[in-house]
Coordinates of C-alpha atoms and ligand atoms in Angstrom, one line a residue:
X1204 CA 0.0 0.0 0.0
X1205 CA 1.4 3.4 -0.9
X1206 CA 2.4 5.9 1.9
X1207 CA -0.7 8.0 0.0
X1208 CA -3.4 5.8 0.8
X1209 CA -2.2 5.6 4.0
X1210 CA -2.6 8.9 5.0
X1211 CA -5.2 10.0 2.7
X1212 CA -7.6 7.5 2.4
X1213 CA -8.3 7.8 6.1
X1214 CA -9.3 11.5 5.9
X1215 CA -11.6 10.2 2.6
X1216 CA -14.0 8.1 4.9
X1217 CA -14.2 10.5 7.8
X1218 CA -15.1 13.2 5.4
X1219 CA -17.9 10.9 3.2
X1220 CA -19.2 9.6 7.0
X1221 CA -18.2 6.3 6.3
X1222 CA -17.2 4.9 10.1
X1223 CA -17.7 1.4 9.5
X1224 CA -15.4 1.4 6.4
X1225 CA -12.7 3.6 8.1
X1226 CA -12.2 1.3 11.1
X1227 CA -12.0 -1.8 9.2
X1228 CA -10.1 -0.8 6.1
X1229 CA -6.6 -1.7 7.4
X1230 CA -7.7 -5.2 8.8
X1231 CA -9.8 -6.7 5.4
X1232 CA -7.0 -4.8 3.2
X1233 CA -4.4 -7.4 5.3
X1234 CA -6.6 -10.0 4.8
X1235 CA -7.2 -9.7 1.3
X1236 CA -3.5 -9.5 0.3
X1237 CA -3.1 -12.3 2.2
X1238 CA -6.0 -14.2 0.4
X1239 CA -5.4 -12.5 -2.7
X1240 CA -9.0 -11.4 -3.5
X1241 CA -9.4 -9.7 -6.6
X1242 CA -9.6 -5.2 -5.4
X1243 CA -13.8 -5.2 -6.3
X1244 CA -14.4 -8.1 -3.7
X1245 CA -12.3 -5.9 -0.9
X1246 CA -14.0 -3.1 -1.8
X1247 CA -17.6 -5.4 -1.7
X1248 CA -16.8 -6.2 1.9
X1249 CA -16.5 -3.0 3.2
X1250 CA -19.5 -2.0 1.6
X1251 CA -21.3 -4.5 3.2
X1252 CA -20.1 -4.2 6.9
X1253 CA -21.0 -0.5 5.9
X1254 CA -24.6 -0.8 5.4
X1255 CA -25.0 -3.8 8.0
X1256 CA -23.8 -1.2 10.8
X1257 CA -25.5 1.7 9.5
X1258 CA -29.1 -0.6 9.3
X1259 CA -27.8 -1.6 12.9
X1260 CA -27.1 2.3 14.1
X1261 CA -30.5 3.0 12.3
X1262 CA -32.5 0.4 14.6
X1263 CA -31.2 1.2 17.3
X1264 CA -31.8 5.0 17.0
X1265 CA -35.2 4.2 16.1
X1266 CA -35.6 2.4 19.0
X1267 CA -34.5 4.9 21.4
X1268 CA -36.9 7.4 19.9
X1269 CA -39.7 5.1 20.0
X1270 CA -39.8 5.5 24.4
X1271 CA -41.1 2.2 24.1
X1272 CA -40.9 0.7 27.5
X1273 CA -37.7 -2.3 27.5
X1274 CA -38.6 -5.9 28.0
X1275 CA -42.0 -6.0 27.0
X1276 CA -41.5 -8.5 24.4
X1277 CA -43.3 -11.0 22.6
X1278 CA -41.0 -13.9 23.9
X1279 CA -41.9 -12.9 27.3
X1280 CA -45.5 -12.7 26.7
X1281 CA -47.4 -15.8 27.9
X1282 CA -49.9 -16.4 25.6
X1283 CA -51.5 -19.4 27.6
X1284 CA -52.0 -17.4 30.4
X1285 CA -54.3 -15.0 27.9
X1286 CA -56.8 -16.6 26.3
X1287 CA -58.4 -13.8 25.4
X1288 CA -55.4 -13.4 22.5
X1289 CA -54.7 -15.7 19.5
X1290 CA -50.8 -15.6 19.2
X1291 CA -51.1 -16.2 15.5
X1292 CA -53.4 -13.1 15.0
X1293 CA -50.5 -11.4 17.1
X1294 CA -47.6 -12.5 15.3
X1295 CA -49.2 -11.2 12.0
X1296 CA -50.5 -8.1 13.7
X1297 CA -46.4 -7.4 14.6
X1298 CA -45.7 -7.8 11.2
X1299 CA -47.8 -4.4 10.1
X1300 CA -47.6 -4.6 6.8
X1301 CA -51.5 -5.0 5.9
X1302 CA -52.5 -2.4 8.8
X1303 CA -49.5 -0.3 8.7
X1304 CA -49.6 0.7 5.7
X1305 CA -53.2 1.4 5.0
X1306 CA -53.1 3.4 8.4
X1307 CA -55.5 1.5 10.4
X1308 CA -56.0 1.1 13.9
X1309 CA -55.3 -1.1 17.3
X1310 CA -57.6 -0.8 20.0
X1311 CA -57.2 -2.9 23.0
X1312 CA -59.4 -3.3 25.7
X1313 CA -59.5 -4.7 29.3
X1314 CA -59.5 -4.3 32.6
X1315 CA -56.4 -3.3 34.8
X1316 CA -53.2 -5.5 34.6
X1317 CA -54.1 -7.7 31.8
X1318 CA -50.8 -7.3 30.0
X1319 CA -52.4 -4.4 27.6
X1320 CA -49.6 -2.5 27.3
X1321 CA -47.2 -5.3 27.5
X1322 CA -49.2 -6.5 24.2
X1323 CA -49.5 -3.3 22.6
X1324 CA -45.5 -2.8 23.3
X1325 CA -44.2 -5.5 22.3
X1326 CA -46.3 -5.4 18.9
X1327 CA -44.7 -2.0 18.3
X1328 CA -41.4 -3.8 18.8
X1329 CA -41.8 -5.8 15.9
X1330 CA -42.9 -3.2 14.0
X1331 CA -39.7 -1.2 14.8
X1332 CA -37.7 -4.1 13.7
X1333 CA -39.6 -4.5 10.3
X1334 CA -38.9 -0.8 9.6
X1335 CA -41.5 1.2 10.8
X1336 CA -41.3 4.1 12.8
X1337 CA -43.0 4.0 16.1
X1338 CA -43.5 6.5 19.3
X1339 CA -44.8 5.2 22.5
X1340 CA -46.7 8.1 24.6
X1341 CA -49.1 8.1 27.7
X1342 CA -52.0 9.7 26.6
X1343 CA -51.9 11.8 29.1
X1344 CA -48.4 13.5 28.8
X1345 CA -49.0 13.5 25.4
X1346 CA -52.5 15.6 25.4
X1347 CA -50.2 17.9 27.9
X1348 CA -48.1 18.6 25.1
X1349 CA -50.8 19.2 22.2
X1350 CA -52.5 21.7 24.6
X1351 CA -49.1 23.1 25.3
X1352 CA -48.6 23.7 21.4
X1353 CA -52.3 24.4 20.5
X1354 CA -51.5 27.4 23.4
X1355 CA -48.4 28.7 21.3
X1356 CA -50.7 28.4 18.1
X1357 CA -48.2 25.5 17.1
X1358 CA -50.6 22.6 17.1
X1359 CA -50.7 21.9 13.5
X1360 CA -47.1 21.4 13.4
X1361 CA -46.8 19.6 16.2
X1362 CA -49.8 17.3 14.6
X1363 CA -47.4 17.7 11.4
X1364 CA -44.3 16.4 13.2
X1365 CA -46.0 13.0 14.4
X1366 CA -46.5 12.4 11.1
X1367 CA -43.5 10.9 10.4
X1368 CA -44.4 7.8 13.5
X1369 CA -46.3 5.0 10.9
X1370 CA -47.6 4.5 14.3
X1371 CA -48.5 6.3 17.5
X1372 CA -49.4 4.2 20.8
X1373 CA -51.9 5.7 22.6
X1374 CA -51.4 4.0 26.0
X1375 CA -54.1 4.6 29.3
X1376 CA -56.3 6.2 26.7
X1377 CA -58.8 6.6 29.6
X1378 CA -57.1 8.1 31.9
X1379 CA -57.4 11.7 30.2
X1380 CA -59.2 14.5 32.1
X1381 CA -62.7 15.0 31.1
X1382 CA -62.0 18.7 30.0
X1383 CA -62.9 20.2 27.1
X1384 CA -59.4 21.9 26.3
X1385 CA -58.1 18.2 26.7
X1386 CA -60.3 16.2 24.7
X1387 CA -60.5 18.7 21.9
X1388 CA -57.3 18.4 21.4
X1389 CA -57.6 14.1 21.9
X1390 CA -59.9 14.5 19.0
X1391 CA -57.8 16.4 16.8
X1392 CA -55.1 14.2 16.6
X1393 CA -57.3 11.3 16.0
X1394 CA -58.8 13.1 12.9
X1395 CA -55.2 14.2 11.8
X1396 CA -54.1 10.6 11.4
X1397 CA -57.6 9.0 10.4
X1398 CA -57.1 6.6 7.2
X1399 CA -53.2 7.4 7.2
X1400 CA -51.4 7.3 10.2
X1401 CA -52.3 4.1 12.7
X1402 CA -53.0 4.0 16.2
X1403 CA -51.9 1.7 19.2
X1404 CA -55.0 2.4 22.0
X1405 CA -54.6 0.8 25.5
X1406 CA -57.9 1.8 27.3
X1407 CA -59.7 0.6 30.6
X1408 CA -62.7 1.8 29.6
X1409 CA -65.1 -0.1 26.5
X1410 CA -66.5 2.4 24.2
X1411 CA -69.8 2.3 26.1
X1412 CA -68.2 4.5 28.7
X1413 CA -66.0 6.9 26.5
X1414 CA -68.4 9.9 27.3
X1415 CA -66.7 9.3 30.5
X1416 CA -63.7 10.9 28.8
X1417 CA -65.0 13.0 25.8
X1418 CA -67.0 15.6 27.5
X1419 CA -68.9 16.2 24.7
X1420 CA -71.0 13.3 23.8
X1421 CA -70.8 14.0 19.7
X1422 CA -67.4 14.0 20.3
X1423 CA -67.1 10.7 21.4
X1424 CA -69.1 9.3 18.8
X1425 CA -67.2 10.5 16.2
X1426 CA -63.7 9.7 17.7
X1427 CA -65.0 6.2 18.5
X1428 CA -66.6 6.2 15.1
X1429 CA -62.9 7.2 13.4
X1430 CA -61.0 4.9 15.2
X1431 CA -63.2 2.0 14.4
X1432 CA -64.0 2.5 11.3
X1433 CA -60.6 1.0 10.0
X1434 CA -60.1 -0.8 13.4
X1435 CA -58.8 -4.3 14.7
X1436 CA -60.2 -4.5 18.1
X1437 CA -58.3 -7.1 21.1
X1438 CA -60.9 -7.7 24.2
X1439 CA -58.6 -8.6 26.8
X1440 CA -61.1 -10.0 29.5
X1441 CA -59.1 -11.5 31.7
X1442 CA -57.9 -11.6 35.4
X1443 CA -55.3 -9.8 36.3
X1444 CA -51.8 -11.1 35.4
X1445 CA -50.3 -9.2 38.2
X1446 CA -52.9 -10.7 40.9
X1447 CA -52.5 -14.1 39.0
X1448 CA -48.7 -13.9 39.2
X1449 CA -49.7 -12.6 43.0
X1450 CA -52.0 -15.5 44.1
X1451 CA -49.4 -17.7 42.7
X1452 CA -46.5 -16.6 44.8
X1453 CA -48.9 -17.3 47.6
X1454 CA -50.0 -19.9 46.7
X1455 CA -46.5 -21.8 46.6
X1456 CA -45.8 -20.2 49.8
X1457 CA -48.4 -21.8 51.4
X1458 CA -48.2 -25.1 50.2
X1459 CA -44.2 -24.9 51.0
X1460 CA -45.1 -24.0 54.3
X1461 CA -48.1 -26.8 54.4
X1462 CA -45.6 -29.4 53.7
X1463 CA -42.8 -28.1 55.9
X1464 CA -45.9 -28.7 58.8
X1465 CA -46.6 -32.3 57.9
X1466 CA -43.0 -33.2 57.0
Ligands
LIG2547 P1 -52.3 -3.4 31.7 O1 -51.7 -2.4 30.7 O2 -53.5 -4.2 31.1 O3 -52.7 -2.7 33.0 P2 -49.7 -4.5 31.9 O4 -49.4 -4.7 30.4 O5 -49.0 -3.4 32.5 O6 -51.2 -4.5 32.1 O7 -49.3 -5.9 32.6 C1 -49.1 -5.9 34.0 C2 -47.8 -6.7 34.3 O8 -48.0 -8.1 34.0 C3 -46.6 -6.3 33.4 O9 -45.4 -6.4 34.2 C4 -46.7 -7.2 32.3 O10 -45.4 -7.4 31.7 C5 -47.2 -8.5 33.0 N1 -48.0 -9.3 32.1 C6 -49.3 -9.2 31.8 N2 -49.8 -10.2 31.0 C7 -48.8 -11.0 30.8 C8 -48.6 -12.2 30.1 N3 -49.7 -12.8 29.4 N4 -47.4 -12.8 30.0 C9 -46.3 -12.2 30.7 N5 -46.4 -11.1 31.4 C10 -47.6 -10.4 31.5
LIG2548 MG1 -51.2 -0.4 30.9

């Protein structure tokens, strides 16, 4: 290798952003004189550990962004102790491409500690690693900040800037003030995104009850109206996983403790 190369060709990849290719250079550059590969399959191989890192740095950037809470994962989901949820339907929910795409909607129902956000969470994990670009909110921080930008006359491109999430998860959707100022703004963003951009909903409450949330009754309607109109729905009604998991625990303990008596 010339004394040119050595020094220039450095500076080359740090200046076209090329930081998988300027680390490795030196070491596949040995190993292909050693091997003798012909110059296009060294230059192949750089190219590829390139584009492998950079889809890599890409994912994991994506991920970050997404907030979506770690280790809430399909593997970890116990589908047997849900019957209310068909793992098949699931698995070809997480793969988005039908519902993604055409912008439709996830709505998922239940009582407390059914595993509803563990579900919806781990479905927008598998859509992050297919490629789409996902942002996990409470629905209450998030109306915060729409009020917050509909206040500084900004809501329209705050609205504009979740555009770019294929999908937004809406999680506690029922645990949003019953306030006009709040739901107005609930309503626009469901609007904004209706028949284009999908939405993850986590909600307590069945749609019977939403004018518990939506002040105005109308207003309910026609969010719930929106929302299922190009809608997959997922009734969790189950007991609790948490007391399950609970009553478990205690359950061992007890027969641990009624053996250690007759033993
Ligand atoms: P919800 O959102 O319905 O209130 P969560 O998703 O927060 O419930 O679930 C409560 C806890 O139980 C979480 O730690 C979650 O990971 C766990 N969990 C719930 N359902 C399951 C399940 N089927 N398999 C494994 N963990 C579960
Ligand atoms: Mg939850």
């Amino acid at each position: 290798m010339s004394e040119k190369t050595q020094s220039v060709l450095p500076i080359l990849l740090k200046e076209l952003r090329l930081p998988t290719m300027l680390r490795y250079w030196q070491d596949f550059s040995e190993k292909a004189t050693l091997e003798g590969w012909p110059p296009t399959d060294y230059l192949r191989v750089l190219c590829e550990h390139e584009v492998e890192n950079r889809t890599d740095r890409r994912l994991s950037r994506r991920i970050t962004e997404s907030k979506i809470p770690r280790g809430k994962s399909l593997e970890s989901f116990d589908f047997s102790a849900c019957q209310s949820l068909n793992k098949s339907h699931i698995n070809a929910l997480a793969s988005g491409d039908a519902w993604i795409k055409s912008g439709m909607n996830l709505l998922i129902f239940g009582p407390s500690g059914v595993g509803k956000t563990h579900i919806a969470v781990a479905i927008a994990e598998q859509l992050l690693f297919n490629g789409f670009k996902v942002l996990f909110t409470r629905t209450t921080e998030l109306v915060q900040k729409l009020q917050a930008a509909k206040q500084r006359l900004e809501l329209s491109s705050f609205l504009g800037k979740l555009d770019k999430y294929d999908c937004l998860i809406l999680d506690d959707f029922g645990y949003v003030k019953k306030d006009q100022l709040e739901t107005n703004v609930l309503f626009e963003l469901i609007s904004e995104r209706y028949e284009r951009r999908s939405l993850i909903i986590t909600c307590n409450q069945p749609f019977q009850e939403w004018d518990q949330i939506f002040e105005d009754k109308t207003m309910a309607l026609a969010a719930v109206d929106r929302l299922v109109h190009h809608g997959t729905i997922l009734e969790m009604n189950e007991q609790s996983y948490r007391k399950k998991t609970a009553l478990n625990r205690c359950n061992s303990v007890g027969q641990k403790k009624e053996a250690e008596k007759k033993g």
